Amino acid sequence: MMTAIIQIVFYLLILLLLARPLGLMMARVYEGDPGWLRFLRPLEHLFYRLAGIAENQAMSWRQYTLALLLFNGGGLLLVYLLQQIQGWLPLNPQAVPSVEPALAFNTAASFVSNTDWQFYAGETTLSYLTQMMGLTVQNFLSAATGMAVLVALIRGFSRQHTTELGNFWIDITRTVLYILLPLAIILALFLVSQGVVQTVAAAETVPLLEPMTASDGTVIMSQTIARGPAASQIAIKQLGTNGGGFFNVNAAHPFENPTPLSNLLQMLAILLIPTALCFTFGQMIGDKRQGTTLLMVMLIIFVSFAAMTIYAEQQGNPRLDDMAVNQQVNDIQSGGNMEGKEVRFGLVSSALWAAATTAASNGSVNSMHDAYTPLGGLFPLLLMQLGEVIFGGVGSGLYGLIAFALVAVFVAGLMVGRTPEYLGKKIETFEMKMATVVILIPPLVVLLWTAIAVSSTAGLSGATNPGPHGFSQILYAFSSMGNNNGSAFAGLDGRHPFFTIGGALAMLIARYGLIVPVLAVAGSLAGKQKIPATAGTLPTDTPLFGGWLIIIILVVGALSFLPALVLGPIVEYLLL
Amino acid sequence: MVAMKKAGTPHSPKLAMYKRALGDAVLKLNPVHLVRNPVMFVVEVGSVLLTALLGLSLSGVSTATDTPGFTGAVAAWLWFTLLFANFAEALAEGRGKAQADALRRTRTETPAKKLAARNAAASYTVIASTELRKGDYVLVTANDTIPADGEVIEGIAAVDESAVTGESAPVIRESGGDRSAVTGGTRVISDWLIIAITSDPGEGFLDRMISLVEGAKRQKTPNEIALTILLAGFTIVFLVVVATLLPFSIYSVQLAGQGTPITLTILVALLICLIPTTIGGLLNAIGIAGMDRLIQRNVLAMSGRAVEAAGDVGVLLLDKTGTITLGNRQAVEFVPMAGMSRSELARLTQLASLADETPEGRSIVTLAQHQFGLEATQNDRDAAEFIPFTAQTRMSGLNLNGDTIRKGAPDTIMRYVSEQGGQVSKAMQLAVEQIARTGGTPLAVAYNGQAIGVVHLKDVIKSGIKDRFNQLRAMGIKTVMITGDNPLTATAIAAEAGVDDFLAEATPEAKLKLIRSYQAAGHLVAMTGDGTNDAPALAQADVAVAMNNGTQPAREAANMVDLDSDPTKLIEIVAIGKQLLMTRGALTTFSLANDIAKYFAIIPAAFATTYPVLAVLNFMHLTTPQSAIMSAVIFNALVIIALVPLALRGVPYRLVPAAQLLRDNLLLYGLGGLITPFIGIKVIDLILWALGLA
């Protein structure tokens, strides 16, 4: 119990200590001042010159959206084509063939949309070139896209009487050059120091110490150990809330996450930028308390859900208790439900990771969520279903939370006898329409896709478990895709086109179906007059408003998913 | 308002109003009407669906597992839900309709004397008022009803406007100036007027008023539309939640190997309980009732948008006279010059004011009486020769037993004293300046050609107005005093009244500029006005209240008209706007908070056969799955009726800061909305059980 508390507090403390200066630095970057990184300025200008971008050319929300969609659409096509022709391209020491089209489309959509859902095993499906030029590049760009949308929204609040939201190309260049690249380089070096592999050499074949006999009678004498340029991809996969592992078992793999220290660093990296962006937000709108309030909302939900996950896992499996198995914490074991968890991380670090990776729309795993107790699996599932706004994706989490804040302000604002306003901007019909779309799309995608899955043989072919857990598996998969998280409950067999193509569509809708209305809101807000705050204004930087926002998020999430959760994890728990 | 008061008082009309509302509630079931309200339209579709299902099940076509009795009961309560919501709306409209009927009775066709030319000597022909067109000239004489809205271009007359304002005292209407607008349907009591008609038949003020109080042309306001969108969003979510529950349930039955999938009846019941029917059903009633509350206070809002804007107002421009101060100045002090005692000055000034019937004059008599017990004798009165105030002399006073006493503005008196060969002392000038500096008006007094002292006349600030301004400030509303006074006087009065700012020597241009500057800073501005030169400022202001006795241009430029012509009402209008928005927010919160309890009632009941373990979620211990669902549906319908009074009356409104309002209302309507249905559903379940219906 005590160790769990110490671990959470220690983790949060370092997180906040790192996030604040980073957040303030990012605010400066978006205002055009890269600080000590200004020696990269010539490089930045060179990019603009090469691409023919006028630096002072601001964009309206429509232009910004168009640029974004073109850019991401191009990325999608590129990653898809790369997989189609990887067989003929260099940097393919394992000589993996080209990827099957439906799977390639799913993977391309998944990485472009910052979901990083993986229906493939990295080491056996993709060449090093595809991993580096396709996936790693999209890890950077999808993260930068989310951050650019957030920055455009912030400008919508901080500017008035204008149609200009900034320039997409400049925002994305600066994000990558001054924020993501430096952080990724630092983290990658740290990870390499802990033993994460970084090589373009082929997999190593080593003789087994003890030969083993396969079920068909053949004797296996050697083992192939996969390697590759992992550290460079893992750094950005965590920092950019991407989460797609280099290897199939993701951060449970000893070459991806070898030590408790690498585990801590990666866990910090998962929440670092989403946390820092709250400070960036406060700084850029010129009211730090507004940013801290949103951060507190995230922290409170995160900590309570993480605590409940840890508690549920620590209780262990009652069926094992019946068999007189000792599941208590003691000096030689961390106790609780250790199935699917790595002993080198222990229970708390695994469960805390599970909460962090689902709160943020990261999705990388260091333990198998499928093997969690029903309640231990329920909280990570619910964290995704809340719309990925508790930290969420880089940029996307905060703009999603702001959409919730608009709804919270709308209802509460009326209760103080004024038409609603947030951060000095009136929230009117158009904003409400767009905010409703932003909040509606994820639950609709999750519920509809799950419903189709459970009523079709194609969908049911994926579930590998009988009983309500089979339902939980399907619900988890679409909660993950429909919220751009990408974490898998494992256990789901996703080879059917319903999952590959259908899943890709879910991910794309959940990403761009939100980005477009958010940018539209940004455009509409930027044109509006800023209203000065008075005693009659609804204060949105108080614990009261923070509490109200938490209630709105939980109620919308609970009202949308309670019936489904009852039929999945809750009944699983009751039947256990 | 005479015409309006008739509508609400005795018991029988009230009963008639309920009857009429009941009838209207049924008429409003028309889907063409309901489709504008997405939430209630879904309820109607659900009701029709279940009624059809009942029909199928009774005729033996359907093989649904639910008994026809259960399906029928749910269907019946869904229809009740709809009727209750419609009833609330009809009731809100009913008040307005009754008033409109009363107004319509006054708008009978009247004969009009149409003049051939625009002068009184021209010949006229008598035609029906409905044949008058804009630009016609008519003559109205004593006892004529004014045939249409117009502008007086010649003459002066006393007009009885009680048909419009309810105020029985006649008002003066004359050509030129700010009292030239006349309203069709009002009656000339004395003298005559020549009127240029300004409205075509059916477009007059009375017609507009009728359609406003009737709510016939009521458009959804911007905030109402935004809220409707949010509610529609929730409705879509719940539609999908409920629709996907069927495949989830079928799949779960396969997995569990027992039970039956959720029935259509339960799905529809769940859907109707989850979608925000409480606020959806009462939304229109809240809007209509808000407008109606304004009408009860004799304010006509030309659009609902203006009422909402009133809630958002950040700056109130208030006319000093009548709003901040009582209309008249009052004497508060006698300041004698050397060689004159205070009581002697009081006595002489009282004498000079005996015949002065102005409020200022009377206040001097009262002050002298009050301070020194002075009472003029009948002898004095009989012997005195009173000198009335004239535009030429600009003084008044009296001659008594050879003595002359004069009072007037200081410069007039000083000029008079110099003409009489007297000297004006330095002390006199100092006293005059001193009074002016404190915001008072000095009145100089001369006795036998010598200046003997000054009377301090003071603007009297209305009692309680300072507290009111403090409260307004606490809720973030700035008050700005508008006055024609010089800056010196204005500063003193502004300080005493506790306004945040003032505009002295206000001209229409200065007012317009002030409004624009506040708006540029992001504030919404409210003001009142009556004169033609107020029209530009009224048009610029976000909430502009024209006095009904004002000119036609002022009334056209404003978005509200106060029939009582009371500038103080601006503060009440703001309160009504806020109350309207608060009621909407409170019921939305209540409605959403209700859903939690409904889930706990329906979900265990819906899956009772598939997963009996879910019974642990039924911690309300509702008797049977059927009674649980029925209780939730019945609660959902009854809560609408229970909240009708709140919707019509509006939530209580207090002048406190927003943070405090939010906390109180969240506790009351949020927490209350969470807890109430648990209790309500349990109670209904117990009743069903007691009646043997569970």
mmCIF file of C-alpha atoms in Angstrom, chain A residues 310-484:
data_model
loop_
_atom_site.group_PDB
_atom_site.id
_atom_site.type_symbol
_atom_site.label_atom_id
_atom_site.label_comp_id
_atom_site.label_asym_id
_atom_site.label_seq_id
_atom_site.Cartn_x
_atom_site.Cartn_y
_atom_site.Cartn_z
ATOM 1 C CA ILE A 310 -3.753 -0.732 -8.580
ATOM 2 C CA TYR A 311 -6.153 -1.604 -5.777
ATOM 3 C CA ALA A 312 -8.173 -3.956 -7.977
ATOM 4 C CA GLU A 313 -5.043 -5.720 -9.178
ATOM 5 C CA GLN A 314 -3.568 -5.916 -5.707
ATOM 6 C CA GLN A 315 -6.678 -7.763 -4.526
ATOM 7 C CA GLY A 316 -5.667 -10.585 -6.812
ATOM 8 C CA ASN A 317 -7.936 -13.257 -8.170
ATOM 9 C CA PRO A 318 -10.511 -14.617 -5.693
ATOM 10 C CA ARG A 319 -10.471 -17.952 -7.504
ATOM 11 C CA LEU A 320 -6.804 -18.297 -6.559
ATOM 12 C CA ASP A 321 -7.641 -17.426 -2.958
ATOM 13 C CA ASP A 322 -10.059 -20.342 -3.022
ATOM 14 C CA MET A 323 -7.129 -22.540 -3.972
ATOM 15 C CA ALA A 324 -5.142 -21.228 -1.005
ATOM 16 C CA VAL A 325 -2.629 -19.398 -3.194
ATOM 17 C CA ASN A 326 -0.820 -16.639 -1.317
ATOM 18 C CA GLN A 327 -1.483 -13.373 -3.177
ATOM 19 C CA GLN A 328 -0.362 -11.071 -0.396
ATOM 20 C CA VAL A 329 2.450 -8.549 -0.740
ATOM 21 C CA ASN A 330 5.583 -9.694 1.029
ATOM 22 C CA ASP A 331 9.326 -9.331 0.732
ATOM 23 C CA ILE A 332 9.653 -11.758 -2.117
ATOM 24 C CA GLN A 333 6.563 -10.992 -4.218
ATOM 25 C CA SER A 334 4.489 -7.963 -5.113
ATOM 26 C CA GLY A 335 1.330 -10.009 -4.589
ATOM 27 C CA GLY A 336 -1.983 -9.452 -6.316
ATOM 28 C CA ASN A 337 -2.795 -10.483 -9.836
ATOM 29 C CA MET A 338 0.551 -10.975 -11.572
ATOM 30 C CA GLU A 339 -0.760 -12.771 -14.619
ATOM 31 C CA GLY A 340 0.394 -10.961 -17.760
ATOM 32 C CA LYS A 341 2.726 -8.689 -15.822
ATOM 33 C CA GLU A 342 6.527 -8.563 -15.951
ATOM 34 C CA VAL A 343 8.207 -9.435 -12.663
ATOM 35 C CA ARG A 344 10.921 -6.851 -13.301
ATOM 36 C CA PHE A 345 8.302 -4.069 -13.098
ATOM 37 C CA GLY A 346 6.068 -5.525 -10.413
ATOM 38 C CA LEU A 347 2.393 -4.904 -9.896
ATOM 39 C CA VAL A 348 2.293 -1.204 -9.078
ATOM 40 C CA SER A 349 4.477 -0.075 -11.971
ATOM 41 C CA SER A 350 2.454 -2.250 -14.333
ATOM 42 C CA ALA A 351 -0.944 -1.001 -13.135
ATOM 43 C CA LEU A 352 0.237 2.606 -12.980
ATOM 44 C CA TRP A 353 1.511 2.263 -16.536
ATOM 45 C CA ALA A 354 -1.826 0.791 -17.573
ATOM 46 C CA ALA A 355 -3.609 3.848 -16.178
ATOM 47 C CA ALA A 356 -1.110 6.291 -17.709
ATOM 48 C CA THR A 357 -1.143 4.713 -21.139
ATOM 49 C CA THR A 358 -4.943 4.692 -21.320
ATOM 50 C CA ALA A 359 -5.389 8.105 -19.732
ATOM 51 C CA ALA A 360 -3.013 9.498 -22.309
ATOM 52 C CA SER A 361 -3.944 8.144 -25.717
ATOM 53 C CA ASN A 362 -0.627 6.337 -25.782
ATOM 54 C CA GLY A 363 -1.525 2.688 -25.812
ATOM 55 C CA SER A 364 1.904 1.197 -25.297
ATOM 56 C CA VAL A 365 1.743 -1.568 -22.722
ATOM 57 C CA ASN A 366 4.232 -3.119 -20.308
ATOM 58 C CA SER A 367 1.719 -5.721 -19.163
ATOM 59 C CA MET A 368 -1.195 -7.467 -20.858
ATOM 60 C CA HIS A 369 -4.427 -5.657 -19.988
ATOM 61 C CA ASP A 370 -6.395 -8.682 -21.148
ATOM 62 C CA ALA A 371 -5.119 -10.577 -18.121
ATOM 63 C CA TYR A 372 -6.152 -7.923 -15.582
ATOM 64 C CA THR A 373 -8.903 -8.631 -13.101
ATOM 65 C CA PRO A 374 -12.325 -7.440 -14.345
ATOM 66 C CA LEU A 375 -12.194 -4.229 -12.323
ATOM 67 C CA GLY A 376 -8.478 -3.741 -12.980
ATOM 68 C CA GLY A 377 -9.325 -3.809 -16.689
ATOM 69 C CA LEU A 378 -12.454 -1.684 -16.269
ATOM 70 C CA PHE A 379 -10.657 1.485 -15.222
ATOM 71 C CA PRO A 380 -8.173 1.617 -18.126
ATOM 72 C CA LEU A 381 -11.120 0.860 -20.423
ATOM 73 C CA LEU A 382 -13.158 3.688 -18.917
ATOM 74 C CA LEU A 383 -10.187 6.072 -19.125
ATOM 75 C CA MET A 384 -10.269 5.605 -22.891
ATOM 76 C CA GLN A 385 -14.053 5.831 -23.052
ATOM 77 C CA LEU A 386 -14.011 9.186 -21.299
ATOM 78 C CA GLY A 387 -12.919 10.481 -24.691
ATOM 79 C CA GLU A 388 -9.154 10.513 -24.168
ATOM 80 C CA VAL A 389 -9.329 13.886 -22.450
ATOM 81 C CA ILE A 390 -7.553 12.905 -19.235
ATOM 82 C CA PHE A 391 -4.135 13.895 -20.605
ATOM 83 C CA GLY A 392 -5.178 12.209 -23.850
ATOM 84 C CA GLY A 393 -3.092 12.523 -26.976
ATOM 85 C CA VAL A 394 -0.528 15.300 -27.261
ATOM 86 C CA GLY A 395 -2.636 18.313 -28.165
ATOM 87 C CA SER A 396 -5.735 16.265 -28.826
ATOM 88 C CA GLY A 397 -6.286 15.489 -25.152
ATOM 89 C CA LEU A 398 -6.364 19.139 -24.193
ATOM 90 C CA TYR A 399 -8.505 20.260 -27.109
ATOM 91 C CA GLY A 400 -10.902 17.440 -26.263
ATOM 92 C CA LEU A 401 -10.975 18.579 -22.653
ATOM 93 C CA ILE A 402 -11.645 22.137 -23.800
ATOM 94 C CA ALA A 403 -14.655 20.847 -25.755
ATOM 95 C CA PHE A 404 -15.904 19.306 -22.501
ATOM 96 C CA ALA A 405 -15.170 22.596 -20.761
ATOM 97 C CA LEU A 406 -17.374 24.356 -23.325
ATOM 98 C CA VAL A 407 -20.256 22.044 -22.449
ATOM 99 C CA ALA A 408 -19.591 22.465 -18.716
ATOM 100 C CA VAL A 409 -19.490 26.235 -19.155
ATOM 101 C CA PHE A 410 -22.632 26.189 -21.231
ATOM 102 C CA VAL A 411 -24.746 24.508 -18.580
ATOM 103 C CA ALA A 412 -23.135 26.134 -15.553
ATOM 104 C CA GLY A 413 -22.923 29.526 -17.245
ATOM 105 C CA LEU A 414 -26.667 29.596 -17.643
ATOM 106 C CA MET A 415 -27.010 28.911 -13.923
ATOM 107 C CA VAL A 416 -25.332 32.218 -13.084
ATOM 108 C CA GLY A 417 -27.744 34.110 -15.295
ATOM 109 C CA ARG A 418 -25.544 34.915 -18.276
ATOM 110 C CA THR A 419 -25.252 33.435 -21.705
ATOM 111 C CA PRO A 420 -22.181 31.228 -21.430
ATOM 112 C CA GLU A 421 -18.637 32.379 -22.053
ATOM 113 C CA TYR A 422 -15.258 30.681 -21.684
ATOM 114 C CA LEU A 423 -11.940 32.506 -21.454
ATOM 115 C CA GLY A 424 -13.668 35.712 -22.450
ATOM 116 C CA LYS A 425 -15.371 34.314 -25.541
ATOM 117 C CA LYS A 426 -19.135 33.873 -25.899
ATOM 118 C CA ILE A 427 -20.131 30.273 -26.476
ATOM 119 C CA GLU A 428 -22.954 30.378 -28.960
ATOM 120 C CA THR A 429 -24.816 28.091 -31.317
ATOM 121 C CA PHE A 430 -21.901 27.371 -33.637
ATOM 122 C CA GLU A 431 -19.438 26.541 -30.856
ATOM 123 C CA MET A 432 -22.052 24.384 -29.180
ATOM 124 C CA LYS A 433 -22.721 22.513 -32.395
ATOM 125 C CA MET A 434 -19.036 21.785 -32.886
ATOM 126 C CA ALA A 435 -18.364 20.930 -29.234
ATOM 127 C CA THR A 436 -21.292 18.502 -29.332
ATOM 128 C CA VAL A 437 -19.815 16.840 -32.422
ATOM 129 C CA VAL A 438 -16.422 16.547 -30.710
ATOM 130 C CA ILE A 439 -17.953 14.931 -27.655
ATOM 131 C CA LEU A 440 -20.383 12.741 -29.623
ATOM 132 C CA ILE A 441 -18.109 11.111 -32.180
ATOM 133 C CA PRO A 442 -15.954 8.894 -29.953
ATOM 134 C CA PRO A 443 -18.818 7.217 -28.033
ATOM 135 C CA LEU A 444 -20.839 6.822 -31.228
ATOM 136 C CA VAL A 445 -17.940 5.155 -33.046
ATOM 137 C CA VAL A 446 -17.181 2.884 -30.090
ATOM 138 C CA LEU A 447 -20.790 1.804 -29.559
ATOM 139 C CA LEU A 448 -21.690 1.390 -33.228
ATOM 140 C CA TRP A 449 -18.564 -0.559 -34.123
ATOM 141 C CA THR A 450 -18.937 -2.790 -31.064
ATOM 142 C CA ALA A 451 -22.588 -3.375 -31.921
ATOM 143 C CA ILE A 452 -21.707 -4.345 -35.488
ATOM 144 C CA ALA A 453 -18.951 -6.615 -34.203
ATOM 145 C CA VAL A 454 -21.165 -8.537 -31.807
ATOM 146 C CA SER A 455 -23.898 -9.004 -34.380
ATOM 147 C CA SER A 456 -21.709 -10.273 -37.222
ATOM 148 C CA THR A 457 -19.720 -13.433 -37.609
ATOM 149 C CA ALA A 458 -16.823 -11.315 -38.840
ATOM 150 C CA GLY A 459 -16.776 -9.388 -35.602
ATOM 151 C CA LEU A 460 -17.246 -12.405 -33.423
ATOM 152 C CA SER A 461 -14.351 -14.168 -35.148
ATOM 153 C CA GLY A 462 -12.065 -11.792 -33.280
ATOM 154 C CA ALA A 463 -13.086 -12.594 -29.717
ATOM 155 C CA THR A 464 -10.987 -15.365 -28.286
ATOM 156 C CA ASN A 465 -12.657 -15.671 -24.923
ATOM 157 C CA PRO A 466 -16.019 -17.142 -23.971
ATOM 158 C CA GLY A 467 -18.401 -15.377 -21.629
ATOM 159 C CA PRO A 468 -18.638 -11.686 -20.894
ATOM 160 C CA HIS A 469 -14.868 -11.353 -21.232
ATOM 161 C CA GLY A 470 -15.268 -11.914 -24.972
ATOM 162 C CA PHE A 471 -17.588 -8.913 -25.017
ATOM 163 C CA SER A 472 -15.046 -6.905 -22.990
ATOM 164 C CA GLN A 473 -12.345 -7.745 -25.558
ATOM 165 C CA ILE A 474 -14.388 -6.372 -28.448
ATOM 166 C CA LEU A 475 -15.543 -3.336 -26.468
ATOM 167 C CA TYR A 476 -11.943 -2.639 -25.451
ATOM 168 C CA ALA A 477 -10.671 -2.885 -29.011
ATOM 169 C CA PHE A 478 -13.145 -0.350 -30.358
ATOM 170 C CA SER A 479 -12.873 1.897 -27.303
ATOM 171 C CA SER A 480 -9.168 1.994 -28.099
ATOM 172 C CA MET A 481 -9.563 2.658 -31.831
ATOM 173 C CA GLY A 482 -12.549 4.992 -31.464
ATOM 174 C CA ASN A 483 -10.558 7.196 -29.087
ATOM 175 C CA ASN A 484 -7.201 7.034 -30.910
#
